[in-house]
Amino acid sequence: MGSNTTTEVLTRNAILKQFKKKTPMQEIMIRFVRNRMAVVGIIIFAVILFCAIFADFICDYDTMVVKLNVAERLQGPSAAHWLGTDKSGRDVFARVIHGARTSLWIGFVATALSLLIGGILGAIAGFFGKWIDELIMRVMDVMLCLPEMLLAMAIVAAMGANVVNMILAIGISRVPRFARIVRSSVLTVRGMEYVEAARAIGARNGTIIARHVLLNCLGPIIVQVTLIFASAILAISSLSFLGLGIQPPAPEWGNMLSEARENMRDFPHLVLAPGMAIFLSIFSLNLLGDGLRDALDPKLKQ
Amino acid sequence: MIKYILKRLLALIPVILGVIFIIQFILYISPNDPAVVILGVDYTPEGAAQVRESLGLNDPFIVQFARYVLDLLRGDFGNSYVTGEPVAVQLAARFPNTLILVVVSMTLCTILSLPIGIQSAVKPNSWFSNITAALGMVGIALPTFWLGLMLILLFAVHLEWLPATGSVSLTGMILPAITLSASFMAGTMRTTRSSMLDCLNQDYIRTAKAKGVSHHDVIDKHALKNALLPIITVVGVNVGTQMGGSVLTETVFSYPGLGIMLTNGIKQTDTPTILGCLVVMAICIGICNLLVDIIFAFVDPRIKSQYSKRG
């Protein structure tokens, strides 16, 4: 009799568990994991992130990445140098690994900067409307008339080529994109009842924007963050390739490509590795962004 | 119609002025001293003060801005700090090259990606559609300059079919144009595909099919015409981005265009050259946006009717 009741309770729990409503977060996770391309993207990106974080444990910076070693210059792939060496005898594999750290780190800071500025501007424009909106969005429209690459180049031209200025250049040139997306998200949320309710109980504008409005338009912002992160990584290597970003001997994929150009004819492996690294980081972030968009907003998916 | 075009044309002026303002302001707050660039080894404090005075660099920013715009209206872009020659001469020599490159690559991009996008929307789950979608994902992520280097390795070094350096000629143009158009092709293809898919799911397509319109006509007249607007927008935006992208492509192929001029200008902190290149590119992009708006008016009867009613 006693054992019978236990089984009954157990079955009931199992059934209940089966029918228990999943939280929105769980549903998003499930949709994301079902998307094969998104999973591929996140795996590739995790590997790159791992390399960036543990670069010092994989290869020593001082002896392999930046030290001149003319005796071993321009070697092909071997056991000692997995991807060969460049024209100064530096290990290409080590430089690619440490390049990941440079790109991801700068890309992250630049994206965070543009999210911060663009988010604040977009939220103000969308929330207050009227002339503030008009003013901010006109300036953003003018900035959008200049391609991001050119705007970044103008900023680097004015300030000089170094890491801080590159972060500023890449961050500022992507502000309009964030401002627009945050503004349009805020506009859709602004009229909701819960915003009105928050105002009714006496919440201040800043609190309403941060706690009630922005939190409810996180989805499109997160997607945009991954895509802009990808474009920032591309911009870092583009600027460095032109000689306007990270200068050698510091390891960066773009300046590695630029240096490898001279010897490309005889040593094609020098251009293959850094290029693949750039491609894979952008590719994985794009897949991740697309996957997140589909997972966060299933209505968009056809 | 003319009223609409005029209105757009007028709206272009504050945008271009705004762009010039932003670029000039960025360069104005720069810590670089033009006098150092101009005088070089002959630098003396007195000489520098004289140079700054003669260039009007001591004037307030607004005065400098107004002077630049007024000079611009007369076609005067100022003189290069490095060579002392008028920037306009250099611009006139190089701008056509960049324009040709962008036009060729735009054409290439459009004539290839439109049919592919349409075809993959008509048969959304076919192998063709899947392969082109995968190629599109790869194409968007390919860094322009790396693709250029790889193409040089393959076609110029290995196969020796095409020259490694770009020039304004049939063979010299092929590799730069492919490089420049690759990533935009992927974007245009994706937009075409999704825009077409949207239209093909509409009720009027079903109606058209039901009343016996041929498959060909359904795609051409009913779906494509309605799907065109987002596609035109993307193509228009691409022109601007290609202007930016041309900087990298030109560097890879040593193509004699604005991009290399701009990069060199930045390396030598030659402000008038930088300003000139950026302003020309910005005006170009502004005109492109204007063209897109005008094409919109022709394609979208809603805009046309709005203006014909009023007069």
Coordinates of C-alpha atoms in Angstrom, one line a residue, chain B residues 1 3-4 301-311:
Chain B
M1 CA 8.3 64.0 -60.3
K3 CA 9.6 68.4 -57.6
Y4 CA 10.5 65.1 -55.9
P301 CA 4.2 54.1 -57.8
R302 CA 3.2 55.3 -54.3
I303 CA 5.9 58.0 -54.4
K304 CA 4.9 59.0 -57.9
S305 CA 1.3 59.3 -57.1
Q306 CA 2.0 61.4 -54.0
Y307 CA 3.6 64.0 -56.1
S308 CA 1.3 63.9 -59.2
K309 CA -1.7 64.6 -57.0
R310 CA -0.3 67.8 -55.5
G311 CA 0.7 69.1 -58.9

